[in-house]
mmCIF file of C-alpha atoms in Angstrom:
data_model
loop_
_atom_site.group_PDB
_atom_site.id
_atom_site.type_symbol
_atom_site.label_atom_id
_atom_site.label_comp_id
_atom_site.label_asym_id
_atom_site.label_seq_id
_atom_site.Cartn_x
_atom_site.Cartn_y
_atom_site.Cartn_z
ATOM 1 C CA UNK A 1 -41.781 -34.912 -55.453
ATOM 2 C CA UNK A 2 -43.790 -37.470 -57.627
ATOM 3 C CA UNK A 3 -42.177 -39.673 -60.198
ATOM 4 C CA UNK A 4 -45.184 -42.522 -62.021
ATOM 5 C CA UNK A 5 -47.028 -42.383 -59.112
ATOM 6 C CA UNK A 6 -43.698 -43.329 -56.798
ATOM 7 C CA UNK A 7 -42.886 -40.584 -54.198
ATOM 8 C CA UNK A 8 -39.023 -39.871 -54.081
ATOM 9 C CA UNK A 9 -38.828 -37.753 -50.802
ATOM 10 C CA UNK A 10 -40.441 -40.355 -48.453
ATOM 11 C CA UNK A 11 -40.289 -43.573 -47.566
ATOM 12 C CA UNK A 12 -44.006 -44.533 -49.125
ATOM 13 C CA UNK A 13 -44.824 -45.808 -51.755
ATOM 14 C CA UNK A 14 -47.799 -43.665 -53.081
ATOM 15 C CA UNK A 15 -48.504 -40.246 -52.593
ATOM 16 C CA UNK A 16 -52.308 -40.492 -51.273
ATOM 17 C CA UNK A 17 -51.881 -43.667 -49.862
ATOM 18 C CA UNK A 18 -52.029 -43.603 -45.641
ATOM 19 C CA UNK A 19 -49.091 -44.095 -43.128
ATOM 20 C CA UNK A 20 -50.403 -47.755 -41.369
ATOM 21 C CA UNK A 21 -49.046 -49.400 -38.346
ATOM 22 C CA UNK A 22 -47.264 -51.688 -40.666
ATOM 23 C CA UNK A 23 -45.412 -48.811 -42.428
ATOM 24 C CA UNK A 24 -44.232 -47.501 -39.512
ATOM 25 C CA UNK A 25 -43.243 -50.978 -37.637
ATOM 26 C CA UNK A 26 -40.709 -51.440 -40.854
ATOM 27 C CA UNK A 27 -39.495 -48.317 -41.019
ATOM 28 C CA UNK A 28 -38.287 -48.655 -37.195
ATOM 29 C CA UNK A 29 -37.532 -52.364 -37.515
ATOM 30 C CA UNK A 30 -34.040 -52.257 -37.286
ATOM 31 C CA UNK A 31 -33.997 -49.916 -34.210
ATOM 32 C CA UNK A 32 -33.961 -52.283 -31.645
ATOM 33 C CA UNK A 33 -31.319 -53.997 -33.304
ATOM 34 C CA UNK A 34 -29.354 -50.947 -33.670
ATOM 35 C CA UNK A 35 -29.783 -50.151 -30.073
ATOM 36 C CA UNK A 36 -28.860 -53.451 -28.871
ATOM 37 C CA UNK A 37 -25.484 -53.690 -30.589
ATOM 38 C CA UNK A 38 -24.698 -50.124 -29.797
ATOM 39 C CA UNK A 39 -25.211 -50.566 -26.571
ATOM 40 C CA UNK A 40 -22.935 -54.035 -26.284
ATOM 41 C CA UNK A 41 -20.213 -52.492 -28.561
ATOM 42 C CA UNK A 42 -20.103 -49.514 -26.497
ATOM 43 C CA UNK A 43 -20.137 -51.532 -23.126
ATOM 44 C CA UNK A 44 -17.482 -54.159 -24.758
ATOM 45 C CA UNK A 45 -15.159 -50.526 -25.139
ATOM 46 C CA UNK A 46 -15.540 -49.792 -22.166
ATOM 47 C CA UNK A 47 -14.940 -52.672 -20.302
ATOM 48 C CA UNK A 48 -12.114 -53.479 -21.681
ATOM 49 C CA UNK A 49 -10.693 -49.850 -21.114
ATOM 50 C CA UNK A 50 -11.488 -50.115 -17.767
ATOM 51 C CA UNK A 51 -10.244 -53.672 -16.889
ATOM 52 C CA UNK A 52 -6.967 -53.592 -15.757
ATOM 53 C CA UNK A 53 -6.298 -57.458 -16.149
ATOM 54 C CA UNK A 54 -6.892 -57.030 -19.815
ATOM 55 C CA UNK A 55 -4.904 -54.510 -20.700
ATOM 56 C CA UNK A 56 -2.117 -56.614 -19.646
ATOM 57 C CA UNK A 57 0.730 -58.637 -21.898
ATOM 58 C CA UNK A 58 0.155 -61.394 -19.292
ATOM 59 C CA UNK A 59 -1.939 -62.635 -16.428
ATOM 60 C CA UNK A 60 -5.642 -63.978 -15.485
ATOM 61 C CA UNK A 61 -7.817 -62.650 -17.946
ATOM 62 C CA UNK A 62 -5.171 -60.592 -20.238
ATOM 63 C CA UNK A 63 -5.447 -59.964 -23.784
ATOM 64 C CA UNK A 64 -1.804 -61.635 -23.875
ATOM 65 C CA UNK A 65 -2.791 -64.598 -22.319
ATOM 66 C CA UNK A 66 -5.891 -64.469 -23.795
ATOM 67 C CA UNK A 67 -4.357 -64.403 -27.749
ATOM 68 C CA UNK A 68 -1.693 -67.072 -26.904
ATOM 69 C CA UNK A 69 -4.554 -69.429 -25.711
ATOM 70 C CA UNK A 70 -6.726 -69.211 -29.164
ATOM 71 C CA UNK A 71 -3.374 -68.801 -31.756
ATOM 72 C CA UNK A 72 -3.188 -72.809 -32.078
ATOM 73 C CA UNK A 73 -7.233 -73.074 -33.335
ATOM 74 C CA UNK A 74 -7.697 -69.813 -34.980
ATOM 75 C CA UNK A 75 -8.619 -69.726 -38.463
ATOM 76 C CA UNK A 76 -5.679 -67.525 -39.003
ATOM 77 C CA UNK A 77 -3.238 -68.148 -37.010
ATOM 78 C CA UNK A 78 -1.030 -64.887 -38.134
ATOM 79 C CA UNK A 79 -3.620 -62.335 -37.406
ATOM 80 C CA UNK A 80 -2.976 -63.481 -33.847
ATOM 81 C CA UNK A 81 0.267 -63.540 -33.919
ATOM 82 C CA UNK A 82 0.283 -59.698 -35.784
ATOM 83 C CA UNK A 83 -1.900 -58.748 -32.498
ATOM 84 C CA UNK A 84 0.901 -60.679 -30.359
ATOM 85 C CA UNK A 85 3.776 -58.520 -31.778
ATOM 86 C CA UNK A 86 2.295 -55.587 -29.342
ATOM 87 C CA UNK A 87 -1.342 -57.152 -27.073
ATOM 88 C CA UNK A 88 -1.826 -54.170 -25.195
ATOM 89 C CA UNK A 89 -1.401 -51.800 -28.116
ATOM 90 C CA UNK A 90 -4.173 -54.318 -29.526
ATOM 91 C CA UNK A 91 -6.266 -54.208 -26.803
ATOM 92 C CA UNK A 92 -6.686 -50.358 -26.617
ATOM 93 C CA UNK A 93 -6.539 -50.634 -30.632
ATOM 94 C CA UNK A 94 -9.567 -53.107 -30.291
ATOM 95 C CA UNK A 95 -11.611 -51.146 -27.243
ATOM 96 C CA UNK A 96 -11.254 -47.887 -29.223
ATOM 97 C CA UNK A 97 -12.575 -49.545 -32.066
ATOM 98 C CA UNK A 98 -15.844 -51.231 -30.578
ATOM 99 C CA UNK A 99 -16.632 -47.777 -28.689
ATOM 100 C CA UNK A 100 -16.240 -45.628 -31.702
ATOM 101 C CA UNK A 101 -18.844 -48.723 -33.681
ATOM 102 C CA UNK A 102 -20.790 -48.682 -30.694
ATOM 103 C CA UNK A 103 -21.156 -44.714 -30.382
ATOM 104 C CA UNK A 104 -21.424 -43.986 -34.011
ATOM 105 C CA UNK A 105 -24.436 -46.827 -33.861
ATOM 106 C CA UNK A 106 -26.132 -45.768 -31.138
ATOM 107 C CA UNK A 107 -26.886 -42.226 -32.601
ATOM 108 C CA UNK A 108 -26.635 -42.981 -35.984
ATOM 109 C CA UNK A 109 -23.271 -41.266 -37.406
ATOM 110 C CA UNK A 110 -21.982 -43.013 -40.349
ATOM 111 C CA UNK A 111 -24.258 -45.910 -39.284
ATOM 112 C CA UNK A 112 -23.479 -47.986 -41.930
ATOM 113 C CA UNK A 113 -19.519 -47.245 -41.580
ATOM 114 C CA UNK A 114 -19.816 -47.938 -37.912
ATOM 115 C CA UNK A 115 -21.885 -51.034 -39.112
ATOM 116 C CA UNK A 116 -19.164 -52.244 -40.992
ATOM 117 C CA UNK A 117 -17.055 -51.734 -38.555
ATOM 118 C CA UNK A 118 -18.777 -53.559 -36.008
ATOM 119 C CA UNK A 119 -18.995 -56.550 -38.698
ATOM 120 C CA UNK A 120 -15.440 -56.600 -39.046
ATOM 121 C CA UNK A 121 -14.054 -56.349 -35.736
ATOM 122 C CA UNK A 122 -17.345 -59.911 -34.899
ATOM 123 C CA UNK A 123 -15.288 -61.563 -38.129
ATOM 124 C CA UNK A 124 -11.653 -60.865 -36.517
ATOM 125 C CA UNK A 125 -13.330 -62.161 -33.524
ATOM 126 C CA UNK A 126 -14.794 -65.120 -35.116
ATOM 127 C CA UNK A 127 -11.883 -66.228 -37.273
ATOM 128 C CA UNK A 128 -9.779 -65.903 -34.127
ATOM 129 C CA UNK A 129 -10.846 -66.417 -30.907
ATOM 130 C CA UNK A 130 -14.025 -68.607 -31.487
ATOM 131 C CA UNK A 131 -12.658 -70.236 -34.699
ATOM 132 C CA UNK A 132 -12.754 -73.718 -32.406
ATOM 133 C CA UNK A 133 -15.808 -73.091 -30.460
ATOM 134 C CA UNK A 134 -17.952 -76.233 -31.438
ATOM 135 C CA UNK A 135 -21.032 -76.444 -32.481
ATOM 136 C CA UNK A 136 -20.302 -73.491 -34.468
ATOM 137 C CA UNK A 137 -23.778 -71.813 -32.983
ATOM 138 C CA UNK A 138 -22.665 -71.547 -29.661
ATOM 139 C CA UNK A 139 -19.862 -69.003 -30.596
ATOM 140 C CA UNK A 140 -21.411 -65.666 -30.057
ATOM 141 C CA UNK A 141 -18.994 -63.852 -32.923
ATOM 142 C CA UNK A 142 -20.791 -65.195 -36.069
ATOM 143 C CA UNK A 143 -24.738 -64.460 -34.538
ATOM 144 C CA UNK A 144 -23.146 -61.094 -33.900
ATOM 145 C CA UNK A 145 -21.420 -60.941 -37.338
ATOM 146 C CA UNK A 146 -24.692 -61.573 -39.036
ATOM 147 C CA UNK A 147 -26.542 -59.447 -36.808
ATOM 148 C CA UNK A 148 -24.238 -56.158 -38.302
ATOM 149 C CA UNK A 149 -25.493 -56.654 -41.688
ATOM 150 C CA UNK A 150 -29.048 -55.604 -42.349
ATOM 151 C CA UNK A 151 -27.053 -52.052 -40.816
ATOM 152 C CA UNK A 152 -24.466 -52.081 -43.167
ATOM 153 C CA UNK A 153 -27.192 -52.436 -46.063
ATOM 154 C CA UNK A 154 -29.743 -50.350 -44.309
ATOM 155 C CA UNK A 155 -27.292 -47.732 -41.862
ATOM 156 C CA UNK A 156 -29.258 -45.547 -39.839
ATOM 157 C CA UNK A 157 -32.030 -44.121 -41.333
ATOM 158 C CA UNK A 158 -34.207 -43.278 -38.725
ATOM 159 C CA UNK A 159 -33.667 -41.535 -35.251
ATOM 160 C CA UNK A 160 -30.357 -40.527 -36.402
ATOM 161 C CA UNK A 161 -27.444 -38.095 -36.695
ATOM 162 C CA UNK A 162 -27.256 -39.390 -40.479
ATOM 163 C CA UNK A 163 -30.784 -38.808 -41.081
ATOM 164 C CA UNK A 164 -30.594 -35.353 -39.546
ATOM 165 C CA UNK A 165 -28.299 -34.186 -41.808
ATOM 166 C CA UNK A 166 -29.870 -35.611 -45.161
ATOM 167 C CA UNK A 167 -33.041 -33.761 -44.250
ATOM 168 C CA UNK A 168 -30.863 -30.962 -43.713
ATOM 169 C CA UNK A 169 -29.156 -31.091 -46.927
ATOM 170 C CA UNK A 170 -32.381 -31.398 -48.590
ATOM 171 C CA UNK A 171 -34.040 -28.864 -47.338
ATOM 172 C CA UNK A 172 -30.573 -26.485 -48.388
ATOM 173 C CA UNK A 173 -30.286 -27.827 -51.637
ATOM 174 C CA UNK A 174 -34.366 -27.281 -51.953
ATOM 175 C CA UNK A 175 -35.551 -30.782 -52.606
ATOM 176 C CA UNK A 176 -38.534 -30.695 -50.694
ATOM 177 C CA UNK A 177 -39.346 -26.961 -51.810
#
Protein backbone atom coordinates (compact mmCIF):
# COMPACT_ATOMS: atom_id res chain seq x y z
CA UNK A 1 0.00 0.00 0.00
CA UNK A 2 1.56 3.46 -0.96
CA UNK A 3 0.74 6.64 0.85
CA UNK A 4 3.22 10.09 -0.72
CA UNK A 5 5.69 7.86 -1.63
CA UNK A 6 5.77 6.19 2.18
CA UNK A 7 4.95 2.41 2.15
CA UNK A 8 2.49 1.48 5.07
CA UNK A 9 2.78 -2.41 4.99
CA UNK A 10 6.60 -2.62 5.48
CA UNK A 11 9.09 -1.48 7.39
CA UNK A 12 10.86 0.73 4.37
CA UNK A 13 10.71 3.68 3.67
CA UNK A 14 10.19 3.82 -0.19
CA UNK A 15 8.61 1.52 -2.34
CA UNK A 16 11.51 1.00 -5.08
CA UNK A 17 14.11 1.66 -2.83
CA UNK A 18 16.43 -1.76 -1.97
CA UNK A 19 16.53 -3.81 1.34
CA UNK A 20 20.56 -2.96 2.46
CA UNK A 21 22.54 -4.59 5.13
CA UNK A 22 21.82 -1.58 7.18
CA UNK A 23 18.01 -2.03 6.90
CA UNK A 24 18.10 -5.27 7.96
CA UNK A 25 20.84 -4.86 10.94
CA UNK A 26 18.05 -2.27 12.51
CA UNK A 27 15.28 -4.08 11.96
CA UNK A 28 16.92 -7.10 14.06
CA UNK A 29 18.76 -4.76 16.43
CA UNK A 30 16.94 -5.38 19.36
CA UNK A 31 17.06 -9.23 19.00
CA UNK A 32 19.96 -9.93 20.80
CA UNK A 33 18.77 -7.87 23.45
CA UNK A 34 15.54 -9.56 23.52
CA UNK A 35 17.19 -12.88 23.64
CA UNK A 36 19.49 -12.03 26.32
CA UNK A 37 16.91 -10.86 28.85
CA UNK A 38 14.60 -13.66 27.96
CA UNK A 39 16.90 -15.95 28.52
CA UNK A 40 18.10 -14.41 32.20
CA UNK A 41 14.41 -13.76 33.17
CA UNK A 42 13.53 -17.17 32.31
CA UNK A 43 16.68 -18.71 34.08
CA UNK A 44 16.09 -16.15 37.20
CA UNK A 45 12.28 -18.20 37.28
CA UNK A 46 13.61 -20.99 37.32
CA UNK A 47 16.16 -20.88 39.68
CA UNK A 48 14.43 -19.60 42.11
CA UNK A 49 11.62 -22.32 41.66
CA UNK A 50 14.02 -24.78 41.93
CA UNK A 51 16.15 -23.55 44.93
CA UNK A 52 14.95 -24.86 47.91
CA UNK A 53 16.90 -22.36 50.27
CA UNK A 54 14.96 -19.59 48.67
CA UNK A 55 11.78 -20.56 48.89
CA UNK A 56 12.22 -20.48 52.51
CA UNK A 57 10.80 -17.79 55.34
CA UNK A 58 14.30 -18.23 56.84
CA UNK A 59 17.78 -19.59 56.38
CA UNK A 60 21.14 -19.18 54.16
CA UNK A 61 20.11 -17.73 51.10
CA UNK A 62 16.12 -17.36 51.75
CA UNK A 63 13.95 -14.84 50.36
CA UNK A 64 13.04 -14.18 54.21
CA UNK A 65 16.33 -13.61 55.20
CA UNK A 66 17.11 -12.16 52.19
CA UNK A 67 14.11 -9.18 52.48
CA UNK A 68 14.87 -8.59 56.23
CA UNK A 69 18.58 -7.88 55.27
CA UNK A 70 17.74 -4.99 52.51
CA UNK A 71 14.28 -3.49 54.49
CA UNK A 72 16.61 -0.92 56.53
CA UNK A 73 18.27 0.68 52.96
CA UNK A 74 15.51 0.16 50.58
CA UNK A 75 14.06 3.01 48.92
CA UNK A 76 10.77 1.85 50.18
CA UNK A 77 10.94 0.35 53.01
CA UNK A 78 7.04 -0.88 53.00
CA UNK A 79 7.16 -2.67 49.76
CA UNK A 80 9.48 -4.94 51.72
CA UNK A 81 7.74 -5.20 54.45
CA UNK A 82 4.23 -5.93 52.13
CA UNK A 83 6.55 -8.90 50.63
CA UNK A 84 7.47 -9.80 54.44
CA UNK A 85 3.76 -10.22 55.45
CA UNK A 86 3.96 -13.73 53.36
CA UNK A 87 8.15 -14.26 51.63
CA UNK A 88 7.48 -17.46 50.22
CA UNK A 89 4.14 -16.53 48.71
CA UNK A 90 6.50 -13.63 47.28
CA UNK A 91 9.01 -15.67 46.13
CA UNK A 92 6.84 -18.01 43.94
CA UNK A 93 4.77 -14.63 43.23
CA UNK A 94 8.18 -13.14 41.98
CA UNK A 95 9.64 -16.52 40.04
CA UNK A 96 6.27 -16.86 38.27
CA UNK A 97 6.52 -13.46 37.29
CA UNK A 98 10.16 -13.33 35.73
CA UNK A 99 9.36 -16.78 33.84
CA UNK A 100 6.13 -15.65 32.39
CA UNK A 101 8.46 -11.97 31.24
CA UNK A 102 11.09 -14.19 30.31
CA UNK A 103 8.87 -16.71 28.14
CA UNK A 104 6.59 -14.18 26.68
CA UNK A 105 10.12 -12.33 25.58
CA UNK A 106 11.81 -14.96 24.30
CA UNK A 107 9.12 -15.76 21.59
CA UNK A 108 7.65 -12.62 21.35
CA UNK A 109 3.97 -12.83 22.98
CA UNK A 110 2.83 -9.58 24.21
CA UNK A 111 6.51 -8.51 23.97
CA UNK A 112 6.01 -5.25 25.00
CA UNK A 113 3.60 -6.39 28.04
CA UNK A 114 6.19 -8.91 29.02
CA UNK A 115 8.66 -5.92 28.51
CA UNK A 116 6.98 -3.99 30.93
CA UNK A 117 6.83 -6.48 33.03
CA UNK A 118 10.31 -7.29 33.10
CA UNK A 119 10.92 -3.36 33.73
CA UNK A 120 8.87 -3.42 36.65
CA UNK A 121 9.75 -6.39 38.49
CA UNK A 122 14.27 -4.64 37.67
CA UNK A 123 12.50 -1.29 39.42
CA UNK A 124 10.98 -3.39 42.52
CA UNK A 125 14.33 -4.87 42.47
CA UNK A 126 16.18 -1.71 42.31
CA UNK A 127 14.18 0.37 44.77
CA UNK A 128 14.54 -2.58 47.13
CA UNK A 129 17.18 -4.77 47.27
CA UNK A 130 19.99 -2.69 45.53
CA UNK A 131 18.59 0.71 46.70
CA UNK A 132 22.14 0.89 48.87
CA UNK A 133 24.42 -0.71 46.48
CA UNK A 134 27.08 2.13 45.98
CA UNK A 135 28.30 3.42 43.25
CA UNK A 136 24.92 3.23 41.94
CA UNK A 137 26.49 1.43 38.56
CA UNK A 138 27.51 -1.52 40.17
CA UNK A 139 23.85 -2.55 41.05
CA UNK A 140 22.81 -4.76 38.25
CA UNK A 141 18.79 -3.76 38.70
CA UNK A 142 18.92 -0.25 37.09
CA UNK A 143 21.38 -1.49 33.79
CA UNK A 144 18.69 -4.14 33.63
CA UNK A 145 15.81 -1.64 34.17
CA UNK A 146 17.05 0.45 31.33
CA UNK A 147 17.86 -2.39 29.28
CA UNK A 148 13.69 -3.34 29.24
CA UNK A 149 12.85 -0.19 27.61
CA UNK A 150 13.71 0.11 23.96
CA UNK A 151 11.17 -3.40 24.26
CA UNK A 152 8.53 -1.77 25.88
CA UNK A 153 8.66 1.07 23.07
CA UNK A 154 9.61 -1.29 20.33
CA UNK A 155 7.92 -5.05 21.70
CA UNK A 156 8.64 -7.74 19.47
CA UNK A 157 8.39 -7.07 16.09
CA UNK A 158 10.42 -9.43 14.48
CA UNK A 159 10.87 -13.30 14.92
CA UNK A 160 7.82 -13.31 16.93
CA UNK A 161 4.53 -14.80 18.11
CA UNK A 162 3.23 -11.02 17.98
CA UNK A 163 4.41 -10.50 14.60
CA UNK A 164 2.89 -13.76 13.44
CA UNK A 165 -0.32 -12.87 14.24
CA UNK A 166 -0.36 -9.17 12.81
CA UNK A 167 0.63 -10.64 9.47
CA UNK A 168 -2.07 -12.93 10.06
CA UNK A 169 -4.63 -10.45 10.78
CA UNK A 170 -3.61 -8.58 7.82
CA UNK A 171 -3.69 -10.89 5.49
CA UNK A 172 -7.66 -11.80 6.98
CA UNK A 173 -8.69 -8.43 7.09
CA UNK A 174 -7.04 -8.05 3.33
CA UNK A 175 -4.48 -5.36 3.89
CA UNK A 176 -1.91 -6.64 1.81
CA UNK A 177 -4.50 -7.82 -0.97
Amino acid sequence: MMTHGIRTDTHSMYADRRETWRDTAARYALLPLRVFLGITFTYAGLDKLTDSGFMKDAGPGSIGDTMRAVRDSSAIPALVDLALKNPVGFGHGIALAELAVGLGTLVGLLGRLAALGGALISLSLRLTVSWATTPYYYGNDLAYLMAWLPLVLAGAPMLSLDAALRARRRRWTGEYA
